[in-house]
Structures are given as structure tokens and as C-alpha cells.
Tab-separated table of C-alpha atoms in Angstrom:
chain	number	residue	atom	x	y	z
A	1432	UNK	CA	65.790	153.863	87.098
A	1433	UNK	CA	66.437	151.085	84.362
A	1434	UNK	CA	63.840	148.782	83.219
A	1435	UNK	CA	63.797	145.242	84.174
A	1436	UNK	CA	62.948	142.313	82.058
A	1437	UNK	CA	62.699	138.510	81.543
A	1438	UNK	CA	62.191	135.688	78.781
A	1439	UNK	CA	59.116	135.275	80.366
A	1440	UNK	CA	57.454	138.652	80.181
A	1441	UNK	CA	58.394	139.166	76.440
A	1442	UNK	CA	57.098	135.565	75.968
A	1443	UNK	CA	53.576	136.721	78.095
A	1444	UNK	CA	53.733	140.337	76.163
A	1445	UNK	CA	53.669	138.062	72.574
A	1446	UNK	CA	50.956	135.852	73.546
A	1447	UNK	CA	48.934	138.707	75.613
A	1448	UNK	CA	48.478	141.734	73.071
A	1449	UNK	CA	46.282	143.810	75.858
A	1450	UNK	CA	49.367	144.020	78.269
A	1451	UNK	CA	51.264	147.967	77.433
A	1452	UNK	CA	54.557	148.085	77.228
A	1453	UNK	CA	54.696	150.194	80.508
A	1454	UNK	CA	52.370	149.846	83.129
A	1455	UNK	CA	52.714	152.535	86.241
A	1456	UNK	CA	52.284	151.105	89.538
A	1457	UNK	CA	48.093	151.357	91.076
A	1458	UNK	CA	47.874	152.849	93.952
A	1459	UNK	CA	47.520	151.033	97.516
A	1460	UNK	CA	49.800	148.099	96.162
A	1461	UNK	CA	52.515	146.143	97.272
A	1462	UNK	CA	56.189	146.600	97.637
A	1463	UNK	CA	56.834	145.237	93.766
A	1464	UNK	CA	53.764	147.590	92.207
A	1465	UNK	CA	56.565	150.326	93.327
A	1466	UNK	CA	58.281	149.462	90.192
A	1467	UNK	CA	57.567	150.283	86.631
A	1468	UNK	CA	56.701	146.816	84.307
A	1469	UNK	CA	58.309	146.658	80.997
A	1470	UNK	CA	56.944	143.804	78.731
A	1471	UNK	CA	59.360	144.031	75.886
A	1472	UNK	CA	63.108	143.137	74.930
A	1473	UNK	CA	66.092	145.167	76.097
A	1474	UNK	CA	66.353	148.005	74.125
A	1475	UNK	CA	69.550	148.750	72.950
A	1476	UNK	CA	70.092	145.274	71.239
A	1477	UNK	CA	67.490	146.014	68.767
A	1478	UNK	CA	68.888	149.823	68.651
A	1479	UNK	CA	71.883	148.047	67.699
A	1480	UNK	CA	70.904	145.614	65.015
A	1481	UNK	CA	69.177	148.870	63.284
A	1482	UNK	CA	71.809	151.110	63.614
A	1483	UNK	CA	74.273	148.501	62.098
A	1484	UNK	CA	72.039	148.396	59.468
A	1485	UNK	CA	71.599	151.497	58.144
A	1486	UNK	CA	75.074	152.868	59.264
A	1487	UNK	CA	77.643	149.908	59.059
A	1488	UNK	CA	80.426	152.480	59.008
A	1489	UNK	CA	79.778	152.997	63.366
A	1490	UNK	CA	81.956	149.704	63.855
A	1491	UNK	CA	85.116	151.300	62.246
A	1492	UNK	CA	84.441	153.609	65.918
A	1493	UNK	CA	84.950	150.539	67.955
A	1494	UNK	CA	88.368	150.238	69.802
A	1495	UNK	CA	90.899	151.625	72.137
A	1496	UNK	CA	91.573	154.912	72.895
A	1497	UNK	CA	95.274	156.019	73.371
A	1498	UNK	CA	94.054	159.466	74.750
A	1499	UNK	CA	92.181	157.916	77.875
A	1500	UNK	CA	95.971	156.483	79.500
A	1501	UNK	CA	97.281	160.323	79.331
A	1502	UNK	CA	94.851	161.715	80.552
A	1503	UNK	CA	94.148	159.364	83.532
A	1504	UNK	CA	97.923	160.129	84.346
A	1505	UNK	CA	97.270	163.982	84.362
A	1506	UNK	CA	94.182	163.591	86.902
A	1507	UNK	CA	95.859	160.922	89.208
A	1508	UNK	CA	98.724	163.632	89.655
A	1509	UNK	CA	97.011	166.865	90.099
A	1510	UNK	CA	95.025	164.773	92.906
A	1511	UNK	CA	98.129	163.760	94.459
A	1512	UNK	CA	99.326	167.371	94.404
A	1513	UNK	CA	96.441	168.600	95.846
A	1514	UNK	CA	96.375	166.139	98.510
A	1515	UNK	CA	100.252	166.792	99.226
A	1516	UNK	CA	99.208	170.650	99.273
A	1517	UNK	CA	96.503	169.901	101.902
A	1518	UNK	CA	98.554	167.889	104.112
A	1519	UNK	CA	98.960	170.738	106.962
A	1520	UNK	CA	95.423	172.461	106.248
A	1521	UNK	CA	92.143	171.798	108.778
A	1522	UNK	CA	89.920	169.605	107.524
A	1523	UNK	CA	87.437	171.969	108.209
A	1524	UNK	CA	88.965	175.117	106.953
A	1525	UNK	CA	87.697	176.844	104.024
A	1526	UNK	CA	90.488	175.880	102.039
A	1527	UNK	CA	90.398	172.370	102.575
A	1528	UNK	CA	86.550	172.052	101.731
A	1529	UNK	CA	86.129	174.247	98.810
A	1530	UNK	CA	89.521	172.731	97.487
A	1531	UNK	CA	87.898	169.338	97.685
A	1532	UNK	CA	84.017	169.880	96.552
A	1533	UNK	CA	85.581	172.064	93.331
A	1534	UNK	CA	88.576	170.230	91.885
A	1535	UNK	CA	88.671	167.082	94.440
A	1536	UNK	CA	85.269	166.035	93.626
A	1537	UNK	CA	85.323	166.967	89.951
A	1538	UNK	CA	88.444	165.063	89.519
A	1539	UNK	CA	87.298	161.831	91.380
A	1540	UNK	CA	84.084	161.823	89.208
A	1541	UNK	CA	86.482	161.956	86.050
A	1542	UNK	CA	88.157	159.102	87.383
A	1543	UNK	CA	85.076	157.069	88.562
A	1544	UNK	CA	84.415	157.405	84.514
A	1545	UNK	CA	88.231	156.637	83.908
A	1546	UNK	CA	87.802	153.317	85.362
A	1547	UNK	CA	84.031	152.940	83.969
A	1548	UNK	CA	85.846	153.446	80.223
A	1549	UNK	CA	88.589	151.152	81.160
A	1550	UNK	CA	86.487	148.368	82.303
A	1551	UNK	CA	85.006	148.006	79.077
A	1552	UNK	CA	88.923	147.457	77.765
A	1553	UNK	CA	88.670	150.620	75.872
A	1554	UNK	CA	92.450	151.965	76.885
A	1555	UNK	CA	94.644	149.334	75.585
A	1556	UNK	CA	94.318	145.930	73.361
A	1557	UNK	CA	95.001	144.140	76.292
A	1558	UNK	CA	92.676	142.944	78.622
A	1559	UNK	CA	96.179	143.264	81.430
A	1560	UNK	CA	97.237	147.024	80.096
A	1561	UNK	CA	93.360	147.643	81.198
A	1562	UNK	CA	93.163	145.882	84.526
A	1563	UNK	CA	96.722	148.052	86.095
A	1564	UNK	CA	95.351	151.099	84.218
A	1565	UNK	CA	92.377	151.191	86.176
A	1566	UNK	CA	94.179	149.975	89.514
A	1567	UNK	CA	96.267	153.112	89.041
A	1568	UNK	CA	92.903	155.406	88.133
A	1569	UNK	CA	91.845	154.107	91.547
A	1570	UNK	CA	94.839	155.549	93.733
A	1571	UNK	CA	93.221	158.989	94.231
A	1572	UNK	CA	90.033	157.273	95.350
A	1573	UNK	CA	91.300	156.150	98.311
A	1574	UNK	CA	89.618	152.372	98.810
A	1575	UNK	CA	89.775	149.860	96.527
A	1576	UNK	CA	86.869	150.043	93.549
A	1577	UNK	CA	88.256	149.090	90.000
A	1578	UNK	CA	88.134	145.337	90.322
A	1579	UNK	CA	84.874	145.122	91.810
A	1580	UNK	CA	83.125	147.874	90.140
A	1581	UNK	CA	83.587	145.687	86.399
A	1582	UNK	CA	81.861	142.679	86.658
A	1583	UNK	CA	78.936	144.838	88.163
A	1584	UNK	CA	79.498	147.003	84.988
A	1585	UNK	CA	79.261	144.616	82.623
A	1586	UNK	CA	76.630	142.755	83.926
A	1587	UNK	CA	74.548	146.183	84.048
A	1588	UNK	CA	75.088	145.923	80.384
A	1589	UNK	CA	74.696	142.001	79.608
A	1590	UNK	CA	71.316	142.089	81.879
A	1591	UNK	CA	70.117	145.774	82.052
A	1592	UNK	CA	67.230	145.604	84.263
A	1593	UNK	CA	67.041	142.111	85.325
A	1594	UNK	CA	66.183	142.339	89.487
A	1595	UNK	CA	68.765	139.693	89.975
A	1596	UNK	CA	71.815	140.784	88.266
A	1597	UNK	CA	71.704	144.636	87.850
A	1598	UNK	CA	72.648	146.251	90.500
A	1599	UNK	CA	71.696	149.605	89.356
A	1600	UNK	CA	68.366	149.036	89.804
A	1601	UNK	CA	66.744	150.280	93.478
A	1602	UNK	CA	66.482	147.998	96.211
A	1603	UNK	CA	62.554	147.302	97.489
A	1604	UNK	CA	63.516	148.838	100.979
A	1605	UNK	CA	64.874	151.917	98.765
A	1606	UNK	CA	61.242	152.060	96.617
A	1607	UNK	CA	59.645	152.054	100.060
A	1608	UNK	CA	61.591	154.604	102.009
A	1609	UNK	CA	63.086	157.137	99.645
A	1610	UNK	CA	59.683	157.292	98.092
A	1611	UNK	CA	59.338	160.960	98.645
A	1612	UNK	CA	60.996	164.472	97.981
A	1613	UNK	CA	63.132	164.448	101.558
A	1614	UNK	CA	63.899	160.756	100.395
A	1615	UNK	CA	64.932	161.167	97.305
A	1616	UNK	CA	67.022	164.536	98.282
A	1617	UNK	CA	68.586	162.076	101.175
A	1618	UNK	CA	69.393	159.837	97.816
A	1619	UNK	CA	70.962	162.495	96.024
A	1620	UNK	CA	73.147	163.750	98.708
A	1621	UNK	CA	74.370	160.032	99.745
A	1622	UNK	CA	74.270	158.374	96.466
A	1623	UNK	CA	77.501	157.520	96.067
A	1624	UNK	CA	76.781	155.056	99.608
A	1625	UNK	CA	74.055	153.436	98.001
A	1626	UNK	CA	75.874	153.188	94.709
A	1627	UNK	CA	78.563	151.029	96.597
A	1628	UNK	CA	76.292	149.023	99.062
A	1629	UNK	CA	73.579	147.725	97.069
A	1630	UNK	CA	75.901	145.790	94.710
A	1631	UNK	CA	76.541	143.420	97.498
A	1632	UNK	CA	72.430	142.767	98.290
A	1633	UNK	CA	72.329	141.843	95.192
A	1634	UNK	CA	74.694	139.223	93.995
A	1635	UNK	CA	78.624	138.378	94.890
A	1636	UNK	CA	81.039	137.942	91.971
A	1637	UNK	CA	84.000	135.416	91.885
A	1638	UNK	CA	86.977	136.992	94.061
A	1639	UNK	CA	89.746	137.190	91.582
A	1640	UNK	CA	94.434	138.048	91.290
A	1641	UNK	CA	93.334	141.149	90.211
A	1642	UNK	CA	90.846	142.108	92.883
A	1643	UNK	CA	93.745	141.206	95.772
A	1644	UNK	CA	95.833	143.097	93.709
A	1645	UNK	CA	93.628	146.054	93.660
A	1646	UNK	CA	93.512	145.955	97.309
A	1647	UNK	CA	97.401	145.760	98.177
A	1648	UNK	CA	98.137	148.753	95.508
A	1649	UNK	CA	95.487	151.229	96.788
A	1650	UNK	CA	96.576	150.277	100.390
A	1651	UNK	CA	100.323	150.402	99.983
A	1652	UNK	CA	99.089	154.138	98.165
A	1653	UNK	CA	97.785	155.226	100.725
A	1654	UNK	CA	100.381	154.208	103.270
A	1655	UNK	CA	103.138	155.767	101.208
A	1656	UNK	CA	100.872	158.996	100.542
A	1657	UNK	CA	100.501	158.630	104.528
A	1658	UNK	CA	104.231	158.769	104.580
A	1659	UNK	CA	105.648	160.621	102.370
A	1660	UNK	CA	103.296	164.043	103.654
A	1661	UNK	CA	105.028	163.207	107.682
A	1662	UNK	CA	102.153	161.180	108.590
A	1663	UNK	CA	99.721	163.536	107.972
A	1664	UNK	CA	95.852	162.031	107.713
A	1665	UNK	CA	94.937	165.065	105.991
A	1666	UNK	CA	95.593	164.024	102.080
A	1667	UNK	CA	93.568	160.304	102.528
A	1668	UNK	CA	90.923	162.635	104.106
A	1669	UNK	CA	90.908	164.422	100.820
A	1670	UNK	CA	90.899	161.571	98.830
A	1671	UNK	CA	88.043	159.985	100.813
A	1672	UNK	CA	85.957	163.065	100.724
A	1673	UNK	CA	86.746	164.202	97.155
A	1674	UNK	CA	85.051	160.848	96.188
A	1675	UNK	CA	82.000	161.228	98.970
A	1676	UNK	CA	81.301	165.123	96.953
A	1677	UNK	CA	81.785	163.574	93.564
A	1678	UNK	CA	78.474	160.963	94.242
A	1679	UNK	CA	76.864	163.716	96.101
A	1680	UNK	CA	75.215	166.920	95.518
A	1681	UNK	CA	77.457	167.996	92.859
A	1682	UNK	CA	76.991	168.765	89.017
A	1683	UNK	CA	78.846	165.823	87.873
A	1684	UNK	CA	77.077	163.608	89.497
A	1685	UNK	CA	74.258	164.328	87.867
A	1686	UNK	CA	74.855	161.790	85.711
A	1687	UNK	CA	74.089	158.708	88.292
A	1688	UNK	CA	70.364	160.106	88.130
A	1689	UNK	CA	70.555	161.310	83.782
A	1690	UNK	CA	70.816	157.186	82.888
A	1691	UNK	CA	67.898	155.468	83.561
A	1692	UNK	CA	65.650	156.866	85.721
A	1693	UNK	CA	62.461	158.275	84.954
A	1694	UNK	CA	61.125	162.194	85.331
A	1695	UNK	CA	57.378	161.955	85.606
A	1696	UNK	CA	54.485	159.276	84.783
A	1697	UNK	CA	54.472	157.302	81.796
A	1698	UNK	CA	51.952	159.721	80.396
A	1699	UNK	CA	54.964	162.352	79.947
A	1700	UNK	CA	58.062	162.919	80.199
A	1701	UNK	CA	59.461	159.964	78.045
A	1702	UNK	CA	58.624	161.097	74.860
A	1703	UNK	CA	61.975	160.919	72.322
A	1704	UNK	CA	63.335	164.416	70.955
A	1705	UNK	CA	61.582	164.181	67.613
A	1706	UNK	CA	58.094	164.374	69.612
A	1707	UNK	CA	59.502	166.321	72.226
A	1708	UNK	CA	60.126	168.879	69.503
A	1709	UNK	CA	56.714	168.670	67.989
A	1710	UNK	CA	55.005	168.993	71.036
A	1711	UNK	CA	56.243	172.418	71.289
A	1712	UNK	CA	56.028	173.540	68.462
A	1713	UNK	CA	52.122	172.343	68.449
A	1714	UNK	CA	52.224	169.807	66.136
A	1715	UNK	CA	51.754	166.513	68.808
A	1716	UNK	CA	51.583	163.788	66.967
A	1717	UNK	CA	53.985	164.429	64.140
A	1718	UNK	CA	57.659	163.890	62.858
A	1719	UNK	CA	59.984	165.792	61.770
A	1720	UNK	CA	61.120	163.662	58.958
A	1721	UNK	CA	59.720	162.384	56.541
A	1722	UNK	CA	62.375	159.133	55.139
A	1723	UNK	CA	62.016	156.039	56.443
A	1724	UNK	CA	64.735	154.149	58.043
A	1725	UNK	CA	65.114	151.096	59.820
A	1726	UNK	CA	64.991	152.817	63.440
A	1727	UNK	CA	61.425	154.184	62.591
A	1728	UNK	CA	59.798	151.141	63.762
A	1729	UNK	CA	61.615	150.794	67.281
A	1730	UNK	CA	60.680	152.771	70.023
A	1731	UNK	CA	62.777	155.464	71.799
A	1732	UNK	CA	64.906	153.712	74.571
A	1733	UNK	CA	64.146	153.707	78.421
A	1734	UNK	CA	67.736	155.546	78.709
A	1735	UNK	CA	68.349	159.369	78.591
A	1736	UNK	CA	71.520	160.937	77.177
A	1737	UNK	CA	72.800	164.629	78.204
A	1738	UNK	CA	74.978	166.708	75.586
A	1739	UNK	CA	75.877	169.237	77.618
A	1740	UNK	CA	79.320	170.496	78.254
A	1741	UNK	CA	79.454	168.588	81.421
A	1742	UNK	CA	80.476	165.937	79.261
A	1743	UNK	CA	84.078	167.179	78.695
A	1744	UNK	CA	84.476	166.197	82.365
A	1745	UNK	CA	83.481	163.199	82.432
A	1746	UNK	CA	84.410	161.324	79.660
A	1747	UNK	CA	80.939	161.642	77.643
A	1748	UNK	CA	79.557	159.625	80.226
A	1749	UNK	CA	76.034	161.488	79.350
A	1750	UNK	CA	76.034	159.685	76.058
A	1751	UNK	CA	74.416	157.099	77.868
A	1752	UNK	CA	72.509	155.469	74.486
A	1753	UNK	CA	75.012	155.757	72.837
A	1754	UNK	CA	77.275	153.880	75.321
A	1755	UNK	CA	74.414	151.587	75.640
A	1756	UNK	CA	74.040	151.068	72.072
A	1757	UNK	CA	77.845	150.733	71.736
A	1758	UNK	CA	79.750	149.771	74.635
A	1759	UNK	CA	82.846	149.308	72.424
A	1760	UNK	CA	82.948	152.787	71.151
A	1761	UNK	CA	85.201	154.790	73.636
A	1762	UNK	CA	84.561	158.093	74.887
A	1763	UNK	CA	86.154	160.692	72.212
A	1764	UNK	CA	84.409	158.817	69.250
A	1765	UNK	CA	80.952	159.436	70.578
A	1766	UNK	CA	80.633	162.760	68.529
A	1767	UNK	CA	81.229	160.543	65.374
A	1768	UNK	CA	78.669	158.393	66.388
A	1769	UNK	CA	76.256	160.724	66.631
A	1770	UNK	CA	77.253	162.335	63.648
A	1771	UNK	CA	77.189	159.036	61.403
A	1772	UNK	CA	73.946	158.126	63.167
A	1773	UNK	CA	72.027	161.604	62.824
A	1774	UNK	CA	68.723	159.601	62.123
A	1775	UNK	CA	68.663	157.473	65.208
A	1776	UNK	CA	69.871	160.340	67.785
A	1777	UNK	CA	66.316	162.409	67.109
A	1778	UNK	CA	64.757	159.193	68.624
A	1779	UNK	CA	66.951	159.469	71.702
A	1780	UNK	CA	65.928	160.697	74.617
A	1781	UNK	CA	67.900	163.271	75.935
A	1782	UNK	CA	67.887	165.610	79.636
A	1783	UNK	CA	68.872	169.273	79.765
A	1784	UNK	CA	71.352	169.597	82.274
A	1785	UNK	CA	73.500	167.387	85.134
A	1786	UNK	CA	73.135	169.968	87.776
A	1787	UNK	CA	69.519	170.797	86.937
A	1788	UNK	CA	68.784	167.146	87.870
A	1789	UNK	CA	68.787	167.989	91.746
A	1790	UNK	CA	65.971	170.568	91.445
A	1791	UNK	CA	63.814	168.435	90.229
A	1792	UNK	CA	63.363	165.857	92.921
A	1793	UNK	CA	59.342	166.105	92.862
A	1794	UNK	CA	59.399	164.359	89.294
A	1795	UNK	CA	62.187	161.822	89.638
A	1796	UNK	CA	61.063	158.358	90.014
A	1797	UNK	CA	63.244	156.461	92.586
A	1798	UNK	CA	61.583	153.133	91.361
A	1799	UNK	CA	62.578	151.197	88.431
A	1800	UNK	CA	60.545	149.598	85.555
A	1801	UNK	CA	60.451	145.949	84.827
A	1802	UNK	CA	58.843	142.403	83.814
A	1803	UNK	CA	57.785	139.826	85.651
């Protein structure tokens, strides 16, 4: 999962010069040695800093994205429909299931992302426009998730890592317990649980308008949904289980898992795509390039992006270094990005497919890596 980090372990790493930058966990240790040690700064600043400098032209990327507004409208209503054209169907009919894991679940995970691009006020100049959008992105969810979700979000990216503050980083009892392949397959399959619980172990942001607002509008939704299909329980059903399948064993979910976590021991697994490359091709050791640029000295980030097609589902959520790197860049500009910063993305490290993710519970690391 992501790396943590402190002042005080990049201070130690400066002053110690025999501590690695990752140290694995020994063996018969306590509940923290679960956790991967990091003794350096936050990546993606420094990606940053170097990427501005040898491609200033990125920052003409930055900015809102007209496209994301439409397109949130077209999902919200082909959930409503479905739910509407559920409202008389068994829960546990065929219809009602397949209906929900295929386009319910697909659809909720595009919203999830909706609200994940919004947060970062990447669908209108104002901060307002962005706070209704993604109350209204929210409806087909069924409970109440936009205003909470953002200051979570953004302090993810302020403090990536930090145990304190980031609450995408794996409780201790989780490190314990899910330490294994039934574990981490219980993980997959209830993600989307632990993905809304843990937040609130970790730290309790200031209860805001907007947050009581999000809570009367997806309420008064789902009492008029409620309504307006005779009283019919079936179509908030559909909501609630389209978003339960879209954090669950299901392709696009993938990406909860593709961010930050790791695939196998420090030893392997987290080379970047240059070395990846040269490995198989039997020349370990060397580049594929031979100009210098300012990237060359950092090292590949603890993140992993996925290009796959996936991504036209979700927003280009798998461009998670890139996101990362540029949280102000929305989600159709990412291909630019890339394109204008062709010498950084062969340092990135990159996974080869969402749903591919789930078969390979044997080398996915539930624990995270950090600094004291």
C-alpha cells in the first residue's frame, strides 16, 4: 500500500547513510515490522519539480474539464433507469444480479471516480459548481459519500503515507489478520467496507453546510426514487449493491489495489519500466536511453499506473503517477501528459491489468511502507 513518511526519518536517513531506502519487515517482529520503512521524501513532489523542469509546457494541462459535468449526467441517468427498470424484479433473480454486477457496478465505479475528479475542483472554476456536482454524482450511490470522501482525498495527497492522516494506508489489525491469501481474498471481495470504515479510525474531519447538505439530497433521492417506483425497495437495493460489486471482486476495482500497494519483496517487483524492459530482454542493469534529463537522478515512485483500456471507464483513474504528480490535470488530459512527458513515463511504474490484480493475491502486500 502507500509509503509512509516523516520529517524525522528523512532527517535520520541524511544523517544515517547505512539506513536503505526500503527496509522489508524481519521476521518474528512486532505489529509495526508488518509495514514497509521508507526513509526518503514523498515522491511525487520531487517528480514534480523535475518534470516542471524539463517540460514547463504540462501546466498549460492544468484546469477544468467541461466534459466530466456531461458525462456524470449520462451515468446518473442510465442508473436511475436501470433502477426504475428493476423496481418489480427479485432481488435474487438472474436479471436483477447480472444487471447490477455488469452495468450497476461498472457505473458506480465511474462515479466513485466522478466524484474523486470533482473533489480535486477539476469540473468547474468554482469551488460551489464542484461541491453540487459531486452531491448529484452521489445520487446513484445510495448513502451519502461526496462530502466526506474529499478531505480524506486530499489529505491522501497533502500527506501520502503519513500513519496519522492517510487513510489509505492499512490499519495494524488489517496487517495482522488479512496477512494471508484467504485474507487478502476476504480484502478484495469486501474492500469497498474497509475503504469506508477505516477513514473514521483514523482521524475525523470538521463537519461542514455541505456535508448536511450531502446528506438531505441523497436522502430526499432516495425517498423520491422510493416513491416514484410505488414504494418499491427494489431500485435503492440496486443502488446499494451496484456500489458493494463496484469495490468488490470486479475488474474496475482493480484499481483500489493498482495505486500503491506492493506485488512482491523489495528485491523485485518494483523495478520502473525502463529496467523492467531490460531485464527481459537480458540486459539487467542497463537503460534504454542514453540523454540525460533531470528525472534521471530520482528514483521510480512507490505508485503504479495501469494503461489499459479499463481506463476509459473510469476516468484514467490508473494514471495514478500521473494524478499523483499532477493532481490538477483532469482526467482527458492525461494522454497529453504522458505524451509531453515521454522521458519521465519509462521511469514509471506501471501493472498489466485491473482484473488480473485478483489472481495474484500470493504476491500482494497488504502492508504498507513507511518512516518512523
Amino acid at each position: 500500500m502507500s509509503a509512509l513518511r516523516s520529517a524525522s526519518a528523512r532527517s535520520q536517513s541524511s544523517q544515517t547513510k547505512t539506513v536503505p531506502a526500503r527496509a522489508p519487515p524481519p521476521s518474528n517482529s512486532s505489529v509495526e515490522d508488518h509495514f514497509f520503512w521508507t526513509y526518503t521524501e514523498e515522491p511525487h513532489k520531487s517528480r514534480r519539480q523535475a518534470i516542471i523542469k524539463a517540460h514547463p509546457e504540462v501546466l498549460k494541462l492544468c484546469g477544468p474539464e467541461p466534459l466530466t459535468k456531461y458525462v456524470v449526467l449520462g451515468v446518473v441517468s442510465l442508473q436511475v433507469a436501470c433502477a426504475t427498470f428493476l423496481r418489480n424484479t427479485p432481488i435474487l433473480s438472474w436479471r436483477f444480479l447480472l444487471t447490477a454486477y455488469l452495468i450497476g457496478a461498472t457505473a458506480n465505479q465511474n462515479l466513485f471516480l466522478a466524484i474523486h475528479e470533482i473533489s480535486h475542483n477539476l469540473a468547474f472554476k468554482s469551488p460551489l459548481g464542484n461541491r453540487l456536482l459531486a452531491i448529484f454524482a452521489n445520487f446513484p450511490i445510495g448513502l451519502p459519500y461526496s462530502a466526506a470522501f474529499r478531505p480524506y482525498h486530499l489529505t491522501h495527497h497533502k500527506s501520502l503515507g503519513v500513519a496519522s492522516l492517510d487513510a489509505d494506508l492499512p490499519t495494524a489489525l488489517e496487517a495482522v489478520f488479512l496477512d494471508s491469501i484467504l485474507g487478502k481474498a476476504f480484502f478484495c471481495t469486501f474492500q469497498i467496507l474497509f475503504y469506508a470504515v477505516r477513514p473514521m479510525f483514523i482521524y475525523t474531519p470538521t463537519f461542514t453546510p455541505i456535508h448536511l447538505l450531502n446528506i438531505i439530497a441523497q436522502f430526499t433521492f432516495d425517498f423520491a426514487l422510493y416513491k416514484f417506483c410505488g414504494s418499491s425497495m427494489q431500485p435503492i437495493y440496486y443502488l446499494l449493491l451496484s456500489s458493494f460489486l463496484a469495490g468488490s471482486l470486479h475488474p474496475c476495482a482493480g484499481h483500489f489495489i493498482a495505486e500503491h500497494y506492493f506485488f512482491s519483496n523489495t528485491t523485485g517487483g518494483t523495478e520502473s519500466i525502463e529496467e523492467q524492459r531490460a531485464m527481459k530482454s537480458g540486459k539487467k542493469g542497463t537503460t534504454t536511453s542514453s540523454s540525460s534529463s533531470p528525472l534521471d537522478s530520482l528514483s521510480p515512485p512507490e505508485t503504479y499506473s495501469y494503461y489499459g483500456p479499463l481506463n476509459i471507464l473510469t476516468y484514467n483513474v490508473g494514471c495514478t503517477n500521473e494524478h499523483h504528480d499532477f493532481p490538477a490535470i483532469p482526467w482527458p488530459r492525461y494522454i497529453l501528459s504522458t505524451k509531453s512527458q515521454r522521458s519521465s513515463m519509462n521511469r514509471y511504474h506501471a501493472i498489466e491489468a485491473g482484473c488480473g490484480l485478483f489472481g495474484r493475491l500470493s504476491s500482494i502486500r497488504t502492508w504498507a511502507c513507511g518512516a518512523e
